[in-house]
Amino acid sequence: MKILVINAGSSSLKYQLIDMEGETVEAKGQVERIGIEGTHFKQKVADKVIDYERNMKDHVEAIEAVMAALTDAEKGAIKSMDEISAVGHRVLHGGETFKESVLVTEETMKGMKELVPLGPLHMPANLMGIESCQKVMPNTPNVAVFDTAFHQTMPPKAFLYAIPYDYYKRLKIRRYGFHGTSHRYVASIVPDMLGKKPEDCKFVICHLGNGSSLSAIKGGKCVDTSMGLTPLEGVIMGSRSGDLDPAVLECIMENDHITDIHEMLNILNKKSGLAGLSGLSSDMRDVRGASEKGDPMAITTMEAWGYRIRKYIGAYAAAMGGLDAIVLTAGIGENDAVARSYVIQDLEFLGAKLDPKKNVTGASGVISTDDSTCKVIVVATNEELPIARDTKAIVEAL
Ligand code: ADP
């Protein structure tokens, strides 16, 4: 069975074709600048590459281009569209409606449309991805997999904001959390690495990429996570501020005569975090590189970045009443040994101490000292595979 996994953004679309037999990626590609001059298409099938620029006005044209590339006689991966059994879509927000993945039907589509106000930046694009597939491949079932679903096990004490309760009842304002497929995938692997049953484990997963979030996993379930109503809350990210006093908004807006809240949120989403603090870049490689050359602001940025994550780890150890492991994943967590050392320091009181010989580029598995009672583990995440697995399970049950 072959499953197409799609992650549709407002002007982009990433995809993977996964053969579920051996869970292997048969094709991988992306379309960028959809609806903008100079649409860029790129697909890789083993060492065969299709790479071109051609304006595409919308996601329907982009999906048509994906189908043409996948079935390309020379550089494609399949002979006909009919070989694709189903499409799994990454959908940002499931609200409280969708606690797990669902088959796309008229009813579930209606439910997803009702959630657009909770994710106004991403949801319209995600839904456009689904509708485009329905147009181009009308006989192929679609499944929606939600970034928020894994965190739906959080108890009210963790997900409620201390604002008038009416906002929760009326508008569903609460903490939801994101990166759910990554946290779920990693959470499923860690217990075996610890040699324990999931119900006996307490660990923190640090998904550290451009967007970053932590989750506290107790008994196999998420009991807390750092992102909130939107992905803006939590730790310092590539270009997002993470936590801050909401009154900062009023202060900046009044002083700099900003009248549009969207402009203000754009500063917090796109111009803050590593980029805003260092003044250099949102990319960890640039900031860490500058810190190694002695740039004082880059060093302070690295310290603030690691410190915030460390505070969350401490908070989650307290929330769970103990900690068996700290798990590092995603672009930074998997690849950057120096950045990891900014996170894992002063945590000996929790039993976690980095082993510098194990914490090197390319490391995976346990990177803490042998006597650490709380292990530090590097795990490669996979955000597409859980989408493909859910899609397969749902269409097989039809
Ligand atoms: P996202 O999926 O959120 O866009 P990623 O998980 O790809 O992000 O992570 C991007 C971050 O990971 C960047 O800050 C980048 O510097 C860092 N990163 C990615 N690859 C490497 C690498 N090989 N070495 C060091 N850092 C890396």
Tab-separated table of C-alpha atoms and ligand atoms in Angstrom:
chain	number	residue	atom	x	y	z
A	1	MET	CA	0.000	0.000	0.000
A	2	LYS	CA	1.300	3.451	-0.962
A	3	ILE	CA	0.303	6.521	1.026
A	4	LEU	CA	0.886	10.118	-0.034
A	5	VAL	CA	1.591	12.427	2.919
A	6	ILE	CA	0.906	16.115	2.354
A	7	ASN	CA	1.816	19.152	4.406
A	8	ALA	CA	0.184	22.179	2.784
A	9	GLY	CA	1.157	25.703	3.820
A	10	SER	CA	-0.271	28.966	2.498
A	11	SER	CA	2.219	29.166	-0.394
A	12	SER	CA	3.972	25.826	-0.126
A	13	LEU	CA	3.294	22.120	-0.228
A	14	LYS	CA	5.617	19.363	0.970
A	15	TYR	CA	4.959	15.720	0.221
A	16	GLN	CA	6.268	12.199	0.632
A	17	LEU	CA	5.110	9.003	-1.011
A	18	ILE	CA	5.538	6.181	1.498
A	19	ASP	CA	5.380	2.484	0.677
A	20	MET	CA	3.842	0.978	3.803
A	21	GLU	CA	5.286	-2.460	3.083
A	22	GLY	CA	8.682	-1.534	4.511
A	23	GLU	CA	7.664	2.021	5.535
A	24	THR	CA	10.093	3.377	2.954
A	25	VAL	CA	10.010	6.827	1.369
A	26	GLU	CA	9.634	6.334	-2.389
A	27	ALA	CA	9.451	9.996	-3.363
A	28	LYS	CA	9.905	13.296	-1.622
A	29	GLY	CA	9.203	16.770	-2.898
A	30	GLN	CA	8.053	20.303	-2.360
A	31	VAL	CA	6.369	23.132	-4.196
A	32	GLU	CA	7.245	26.626	-3.039
A	33	ARG	CA	5.851	30.061	-3.945
A	34	ILE	CA	2.391	28.749	-4.935
A	35	GLY	CA	0.348	31.707	-6.165
A	36	ILE	CA	3.497	33.862	-6.257
A	37	GLU	CA	5.672	34.671	-9.288
A	38	GLY	CA	8.333	31.983	-9.751
A	39	THR	CA	6.731	28.816	-8.302
A	40	HIS	CA	9.516	26.303	-7.631
A	41	PHE	CA	8.952	22.551	-7.918
A	42	LYS	CA	11.395	19.915	-6.733
A	43	GLN	CA	11.046	16.146	-6.382
A	44	LYS	CA	13.564	13.441	-5.556
A	45	VAL	CA	13.073	9.739	-6.276
A	46	ALA	CA	16.299	8.002	-5.216
A	47	ASP	CA	18.898	9.943	-7.262
A	48	LYS	CA	16.414	11.093	-9.925
A	49	VAL	CA	15.508	14.755	-9.553
A	50	ILE	CA	12.781	16.854	-11.150
A	51	ASP	CA	13.469	20.532	-10.540
A	52	TYR	CA	11.850	23.428	-12.385
A	53	GLU	CA	10.230	26.836	-12.091
A	54	ARG	CA	6.754	27.396	-13.515
A	55	ASN	CA	4.068	29.681	-12.159
A	56	MET	CA	1.240	27.806	-10.415
A	57	LYS	CA	-1.745	29.855	-9.369
A	58	ASP	CA	-3.118	27.636	-6.623
A	59	HIS	CA	-2.852	24.355	-4.689
A	60	VAL	CA	-4.917	22.488	-7.318
A	61	GLU	CA	-2.228	23.248	-9.904
A	62	ALA	CA	0.427	22.259	-7.392
A	63	ILE	CA	-1.227	18.861	-6.726
A	64	GLU	CA	-1.567	18.330	-10.485
A	65	ALA	CA	2.168	18.994	-10.789
A	66	VAL	CA	2.864	16.533	-7.942
A	67	MET	CA	0.823	13.845	-9.725
A	68	ALA	CA	2.593	14.509	-13.024
A	69	ALA	CA	5.992	14.225	-11.329
A	70	LEU	CA	5.093	11.092	-9.326
A	71	THR	CA	3.887	9.330	-12.493
A	72	ASP	CA	6.691	10.669	-14.726
A	73	ALA	CA	7.824	7.769	-16.942
A	74	GLU	CA	11.517	8.498	-16.420
A	75	LYS	CA	11.871	10.178	-13.039
A	76	GLY	CA	8.664	9.241	-11.254
A	77	ALA	CA	7.927	6.618	-8.596
A	78	ILE	CA	4.619	5.109	-9.789
A	79	LYS	CA	2.921	4.287	-13.092
A	80	SER	CA	-0.500	5.672	-12.268
A	81	MET	CA	-2.259	7.802	-9.663
A	82	ASP	CA	-4.382	4.730	-8.840
A	83	GLU	CA	-1.387	3.218	-7.034
A	84	ILE	CA	-1.890	5.780	-4.263
A	85	SER	CA	-4.292	4.137	-1.794
A	86	ALA	CA	-4.911	7.238	0.308
A	87	VAL	CA	-3.629	10.704	1.167
A	88	GLY	CA	-2.735	11.698	4.725
A	89	HIS	CA	-2.801	15.424	5.460
A	90	ARG	CA	-1.039	17.235	8.258
A	91	VAL	CA	-3.640	19.563	9.780
A	92	LEU	CA	-2.557	22.131	12.356
A	93	HIS	CA	-5.558	22.339	14.641
A	94	GLY	CA	-7.973	19.669	15.792
A	95	GLY	CA	-9.274	21.818	18.657
A	96	GLU	CA	-11.160	19.691	21.170
A	97	THR	CA	-13.203	18.148	18.347
A	98	PHE	CA	-10.505	15.871	16.963
A	99	LYS	CA	-8.579	13.886	19.548
A	100	GLU	CA	-7.324	11.507	16.875
A	101	SER	CA	-6.943	11.257	13.110
A	102	VAL	CA	-10.105	11.062	10.995
A	103	LEU	CA	-11.278	10.161	7.516
A	104	VAL	CA	-12.190	13.311	5.577
A	105	THR	CA	-15.947	13.349	5.025
A	106	GLU	CA	-18.429	16.186	4.565
A	107	GLU	CA	-19.038	16.121	8.315
A	108	THR	CA	-15.384	16.075	9.450
A	109	MET	CA	-14.551	18.758	6.869
A	110	LYS	CA	-17.290	20.929	8.387
A	111	GLY	CA	-15.793	20.315	11.831
A	112	MET	CA	-12.339	21.349	10.602
A	113	LYS	CA	-13.693	24.508	8.975
A	114	GLU	CA	-15.184	25.494	12.329
A	115	LEU	CA	-11.654	25.401	13.774
A	116	VAL	CA	-10.208	27.973	11.356
A	117	PRO	CA	-10.468	30.779	13.966
A	118	LEU	CA	-8.089	28.782	16.216
A	119	GLY	CA	-5.454	28.551	13.468
A	120	PRO	CA	-6.150	31.381	11.028
A	121	LEU	CA	-2.633	31.309	9.545
A	122	HIS	CA	-2.409	27.580	8.802
A	123	MET	CA	-5.885	26.030	8.737
A	124	PRO	CA	-7.111	27.590	5.454
A	125	ALA	CA	-3.962	26.281	3.708
A	126	ASN	CA	-4.296	22.806	5.257
A	127	LEU	CA	-7.918	22.601	4.145
A	128	MET	CA	-7.014	23.889	0.681
A	129	GLY	CA	-4.562	20.968	0.441
A	130	ILE	CA	-7.372	18.513	1.211
A	131	GLU	CA	-9.837	20.130	-1.211
A	132	SER	CA	-7.216	20.188	-3.971
A	133	CYS	CA	-6.625	16.448	-3.565
A	134	GLN	CA	-10.377	15.827	-3.653
A	135	LYS	CA	-10.501	17.679	-6.992
A	136	VAL	CA	-7.451	16.087	-8.596
A	137	MET	CA	-7.929	12.560	-7.186
A	138	PRO	CA	-11.690	12.285	-6.553
A	139	ASN	CA	-11.629	8.527	-5.897
A	140	THR	CA	-8.788	8.523	-3.348
A	141	PRO	CA	-9.693	8.775	0.358
A	142	ASN	CA	-8.158	11.573	2.455
A	143	VAL	CA	-7.269	11.374	6.135
A	144	ALA	CA	-6.617	14.348	8.430
A	145	VAL	CA	-3.911	14.006	11.095
A	146	PHE	CA	-3.803	16.792	13.655
A	147	ASP	CA	-0.760	18.483	15.201
A	148	THR	CA	-2.723	19.019	18.403
A	149	ALA	CA	-4.270	15.555	18.855
A	150	PHE	CA	-1.491	13.900	20.879
A	151	HIS	CA	-1.705	16.625	23.530
A	152	GLN	CA	-5.443	16.176	24.102
A	153	THR	CA	-4.652	13.972	27.116
A	154	MET	CA	-3.484	17.058	29.080
A	155	PRO	CA	-5.585	17.647	32.206
A	156	PRO	CA	-7.434	20.967	32.705
A	157	LYS	CA	-4.850	22.133	35.290
A	158	ALA	CA	-2.284	22.060	32.479
A	159	PHE	CA	-4.343	23.353	29.584
A	160	LEU	CA	-6.393	26.147	31.159
A	161	TYR	CA	-5.238	29.766	31.051
A	162	ALA	CA	-6.057	31.714	34.207
A	163	ILE	CA	-8.337	34.151	32.394
A	164	PRO	CA	-12.135	34.380	32.795
A	165	TYR	CA	-13.434	30.833	32.293
A	166	ASP	CA	-16.062	32.153	29.925
A	167	TYR	CA	-13.376	32.516	27.220
A	168	TYR	CA	-12.763	28.785	27.400
A	169	LYS	CA	-16.451	27.922	27.364
A	170	ARG	CA	-17.381	30.354	24.598
A	171	LEU	CA	-14.256	30.542	22.427
A	172	LYS	CA	-12.331	27.392	23.427
A	173	ILE	CA	-9.337	29.530	24.397
A	174	ARG	CA	-6.921	27.094	26.074
A	175	ARG	CA	-3.514	25.550	25.556
A	176	TYR	CA	-3.495	22.911	22.803
A	177	GLY	CA	0.152	22.246	21.908
A	178	PHE	CA	1.598	21.328	18.511
A	179	HIS	CA	4.236	19.089	16.828
A	180	GLY	CA	1.939	16.255	17.969
A	181	THR	CA	3.056	13.719	15.345
A	182	SER	CA	6.705	14.243	16.296
A	183	HIS	CA	6.051	13.977	20.049
A	184	ARG	CA	3.897	10.894	19.508
A	185	TYR	CA	6.501	9.180	17.311
A	186	VAL	CA	9.344	9.867	19.751
A	187	ALA	CA	7.210	8.952	22.787
A	188	SER	CA	6.542	5.543	21.221
A	189	ILE	CA	10.269	4.771	20.872
A	190	VAL	CA	11.716	5.969	24.188
A	191	PRO	CA	10.299	3.361	26.642
A	192	ASP	CA	12.126	0.536	24.796
A	193	MET	CA	15.354	2.549	24.932
A	194	LEU	CA	14.868	2.851	28.694
A	195	GLY	CA	14.026	-0.841	28.985
A	196	LYS	CA	10.712	0.033	30.642
A	197	LYS	CA	7.010	-0.248	29.944
A	198	PRO	CA	5.415	3.030	28.726
A	199	GLU	CA	3.200	3.126	31.834
A	200	ASP	CA	6.315	3.163	34.073
A	201	CYS	CA	8.152	6.052	32.312
A	202	LYS	CA	8.403	9.773	32.939
A	203	PHE	CA	10.314	11.754	30.335
A	204	VAL	CA	10.503	15.119	28.606
A	205	ILE	CA	10.722	15.374	24.829
A	206	CYS	CA	12.465	18.488	23.523
A	207	HIS	CA	11.540	18.957	19.856
A	208	LEU	CA	14.080	21.626	18.938
A	209	GLY	CA	13.781	22.789	15.342
A	210	ASN	CA	12.859	26.138	13.818
A	211	GLY	CA	9.696	25.832	15.807
A	212	SER	CA	10.371	24.182	19.156
A	213	SER	CA	8.208	22.588	21.796
A	214	LEU	CA	8.609	20.378	24.844
A	215	SER	CA	6.228	17.753	26.111
A	216	ALA	CA	6.007	15.926	29.431
A	217	ILE	CA	5.200	12.241	28.902
A	218	LYS	CA	3.963	10.228	31.867
A	219	GLY	CA	2.625	6.698	31.524
A	220	GLY	CA	2.775	6.994	27.734
A	221	LYS	CA	0.545	10.066	27.687
A	222	CYS	CA	1.208	13.771	27.244
A	223	VAL	CA	0.484	15.562	30.525
A	224	ASP	CA	1.847	18.972	29.532
A	225	THR	CA	3.392	20.763	26.576
A	226	SER	CA	5.004	24.141	26.030
A	227	MET	CA	3.077	25.521	23.045
A	228	GLY	CA	-0.345	27.003	23.704
A	229	LEU	CA	-3.371	28.215	21.793
A	230	THR	CA	-0.903	28.844	18.963
A	231	PRO	CA	2.709	27.762	18.383
A	232	LEU	CA	3.897	31.112	19.774
A	233	GLU	CA	3.993	30.095	23.440
A	234	GLY	CA	6.851	28.305	25.168
A	235	VAL	CA	10.602	28.191	24.612
A	236	ILE	CA	12.720	30.546	22.487
A	237	MET	CA	12.465	29.451	18.831
A	238	GLY	CA	14.115	30.397	15.539
A	239	SER	CA	12.020	33.511	15.032
A	240	ARG	CA	9.293	33.176	17.712
A	241	SER	CA	9.599	34.792	21.121
A	242	GLY	CA	7.965	32.019	23.148
A	243	ASP	CA	6.643	33.060	26.597
A	244	LEU	CA	6.435	36.735	27.469
A	245	ASP	CA	4.404	39.148	29.572
A	246	PRO	CA	1.349	40.060	27.438
A	247	ALA	CA	1.716	43.668	28.620
A	248	VAL	CA	4.885	43.857	26.476
A	249	LEU	CA	2.546	44.099	23.488
A	250	GLU	CA	0.816	47.201	24.839
A	251	CYS	CA	4.133	48.841	25.665
A	252	ILE	CA	5.659	48.266	22.206
A	253	MET	CA	2.459	49.182	20.370
A	254	GLU	CA	2.017	52.450	22.256
A	255	ASN	CA	5.644	53.507	21.984
A	256	ASP	CA	6.115	52.568	18.334
A	257	HIS	CA	2.606	53.605	17.227
A	258	ILE	CA	1.673	50.155	16.019
A	259	THR	CA	-2.103	50.023	15.678
A	260	ASP	CA	-2.493	46.665	13.974
A	261	ILE	CA	-2.281	43.665	16.320
A	262	HIS	CA	-1.304	41.482	13.344
A	263	GLU	CA	1.779	43.630	12.811
A	264	MET	CA	2.657	43.160	16.482
A	265	LEU	CA	2.131	39.393	16.315
A	266	ASN	CA	4.227	39.287	13.164
A	267	ILE	CA	7.111	40.746	15.187
A	268	LEU	CA	6.656	38.039	17.840
A	269	ASN	CA	6.291	35.225	15.280
A	270	LYS	CA	8.777	36.214	12.596
A	271	LYS	CA	11.281	38.676	14.032
A	272	SER	CA	11.914	37.445	17.564
A	273	GLY	CA	13.525	34.354	19.084
A	274	LEU	CA	17.104	33.564	18.030
A	275	ALA	CA	16.784	36.039	15.132
A	276	GLY	CA	15.501	38.903	17.259
A	277	LEU	CA	17.856	38.445	20.187
A	278	SER	CA	21.070	37.766	18.273
A	279	GLY	CA	20.273	40.174	15.446
A	280	LEU	CA	21.997	37.606	13.222
A	281	SER	CA	19.780	34.769	12.064
A	282	SER	CA	16.929	32.442	12.979
A	283	ASP	CA	19.160	29.489	12.089
A	284	MET	CA	20.900	27.860	15.025
A	285	ARG	CA	23.989	27.077	12.912
A	286	ASP	CA	24.588	30.807	12.344
A	287	VAL	CA	23.986	31.836	15.960
A	288	ARG	CA	26.032	28.975	17.415
A	289	GLY	CA	28.806	29.656	14.857
A	290	ALA	CA	28.963	33.322	15.880
A	291	SER	CA	28.968	32.367	19.575
A	292	GLU	CA	31.961	30.101	18.971
A	293	LYS	CA	33.783	33.069	17.424
A	294	GLY	CA	33.101	35.054	20.601
A	295	ASP	CA	30.207	37.300	19.479
A	296	PRO	CA	28.874	38.443	22.901
A	297	MET	CA	25.230	38.781	21.826
A	298	ALA	CA	25.310	35.372	20.154
A	299	ILE	CA	26.662	33.871	23.400
A	300	THR	CA	23.920	35.582	25.437
A	301	THR	CA	21.330	34.302	22.928
A	302	MET	CA	22.609	30.735	23.276
A	303	GLU	CA	22.504	31.062	27.072
A	304	ALA	CA	18.962	32.458	27.086
A	305	TRP	CA	17.841	29.749	24.626
A	306	GLY	CA	19.284	26.897	26.714
A	307	TYR	CA	18.165	28.423	30.020
A	308	ARG	CA	14.503	28.669	28.968
A	309	ILE	CA	14.447	25.038	27.806
A	310	ARG	CA	16.156	23.955	31.032
A	311	LYS	CA	13.535	25.774	33.114
A	312	TYR	CA	10.801	23.875	31.282
A	313	ILE	CA	12.593	20.568	31.908
A	314	GLY	CA	12.712	21.386	35.633
A	315	ALA	CA	9.065	22.392	35.624
A	316	TYR	CA	8.035	19.161	33.919
A	317	ALA	CA	10.123	17.054	36.326
A	318	ALA	CA	8.134	18.722	39.114
A	319	ALA	CA	4.849	18.252	37.235
A	320	MET	CA	5.483	14.508	36.837
A	321	GLY	CA	7.202	13.945	40.205
A	322	GLY	CA	10.400	12.646	38.621
A	323	LEU	CA	12.267	12.202	35.395
A	324	ASP	CA	13.732	9.088	33.737
A	325	ALA	CA	14.980	10.776	30.591
A	326	ILE	CA	15.395	13.988	28.625
A	327	VAL	CA	14.954	13.325	24.911
A	328	LEU	CA	16.344	15.676	22.265
A	329	THR	CA	15.004	15.634	18.709
A	330	ALA	CA	14.406	17.648	15.468
A	331	GLY	CA	16.968	19.739	13.537
A	332	ILE	CA	18.844	21.217	16.511
A	333	GLY	CA	18.227	18.401	18.991
A	334	GLU	CA	19.465	15.749	16.564
A	335	ASN	CA	22.400	17.612	15.062
A	336	ASP	CA	23.885	20.344	17.198
A	337	ALA	CA	26.112	19.039	20.004
A	338	VAL	CA	27.091	22.532	21.195
A	339	ALA	CA	23.483	23.713	21.371
A	340	ARG	CA	22.629	20.526	23.304
A	341	SER	CA	25.315	21.375	25.849
A	342	TYR	CA	23.639	24.753	26.462
A	343	VAL	CA	20.439	22.876	27.404
A	344	ILE	CA	21.881	20.003	29.438
A	345	GLN	CA	23.882	21.801	32.108
A	346	ASP	CA	23.341	22.259	35.860
A	347	LEU	CA	20.913	19.330	35.765
A	348	GLU	CA	22.997	16.984	37.926
A	349	PHE	CA	20.446	17.466	40.730
A	350	LEU	CA	17.991	15.630	38.462
A	351	GLY	CA	20.597	12.954	37.752
A	352	ALA	CA	21.320	14.149	34.194
A	353	LYS	CA	24.915	14.806	33.128
A	354	LEU	CA	26.145	15.022	29.538
A	355	ASP	CA	29.030	12.813	28.516
A	356	PRO	CA	31.127	15.074	26.238
A	357	LYS	CA	32.572	12.025	24.449
A	358	LYS	CA	29.095	10.825	23.543
A	359	ASN	CA	27.681	14.285	22.812
A	360	VAL	CA	29.277	14.735	19.402
A	361	THR	CA	28.032	15.498	15.894
A	362	GLY	CA	26.211	12.485	14.508
A	363	ALA	CA	25.426	11.112	17.955
A	364	SER	CA	22.239	9.175	18.492
A	365	GLY	CA	21.045	7.192	21.472
A	366	VAL	CA	22.175	7.882	25.024
A	367	ILE	CA	24.584	10.838	25.405
A	368	SER	CA	24.623	11.097	29.218
A	369	THR	CA	27.253	9.614	31.529
A	370	ASP	CA	26.851	5.976	32.555
A	371	ASP	CA	26.036	6.998	36.136
A	372	SER	CA	23.254	9.420	35.104
A	373	THR	CA	20.003	8.258	36.686
A	374	CYS	CA	18.114	10.488	34.267
A	375	LYS	CA	19.299	9.594	30.773
A	376	VAL	CA	19.813	12.139	28.017
A	377	ILE	CA	18.860	10.631	24.669
A	378	VAL	CA	19.052	11.805	21.060
A	379	VAL	CA	16.275	10.386	18.881
A	380	ALA	CA	15.642	11.120	15.183
A	381	THR	CA	12.036	12.163	14.794
A	382	ASN	CA	9.759	11.383	11.884
A	383	GLU	CA	6.745	13.611	11.371
A	384	GLU	CA	5.474	11.925	8.210
A	385	LEU	CA	5.447	8.271	9.247
A	386	PRO	CA	2.763	8.645	11.972
A	387	ILE	CA	0.593	10.425	9.378
A	388	ALA	CA	1.090	7.560	6.913
A	389	ARG	CA	0.463	4.918	9.607
A	390	ASP	CA	-2.777	6.573	10.771
A	391	THR	CA	-3.929	6.974	7.176
A	392	LYS	CA	-3.269	3.307	6.442
A	393	ALA	CA	-5.091	2.170	9.592
A	394	ILE	CA	-8.134	4.342	8.851
A	395	VAL	CA	-8.525	3.334	5.196
A	396	GLU	CA	-7.950	-0.339	5.987
A	397	ALA	CA	-10.825	-0.205	8.457
A	398	LEU	CA	-13.220	1.217	5.833
B	1	ADP	P1	11.576	22.891	11.056
B	1	ADP	O1	11.160	21.492	10.650
B	1	ADP	O2	10.872	23.417	12.263
B	1	ADP	O3	11.685	23.869	9.945
B	1	ADP	P2	14.139	21.629	11.647
B	1	ADP	O4	13.731	20.531	12.547
B	1	ADP	O5	14.620	21.294	10.280
B	1	ADP	O6	13.064	22.779	11.593
B	1	ADP	O7	15.307	22.415	12.392
B	1	ADP	C1	15.900	23.578	11.890
B	1	ADP	C2	16.998	24.000	12.864
B	1	ADP	O8	17.893	22.895	13.017
B	1	ADP	C3	17.832	25.188	12.392
B	1	ADP	O9	18.019	26.086	13.460
B	1	ADP	C4	19.160	24.566	12.004
B	1	ADP	O10	20.226	25.397	12.313
B	1	ADP	C5	19.207	23.315	12.820
B	1	ADP	N1	19.915	22.257	12.076
B	1	ADP	C6	19.413	21.550	11.063
B	1	ADP	N2	20.343	20.690	10.589
B	1	ADP	C7	21.440	20.868	11.302
B	1	ADP	C8	22.744	20.297	11.291
B	1	ADP	N3	23.073	19.334	10.426
B	1	ADP	N4	23.614	20.741	12.212
B	1	ADP	C9	23.271	21.705	13.094
B	1	ADP	N5	22.045	22.277	13.136
B	1	ADP	C10	21.154	21.879	12.264
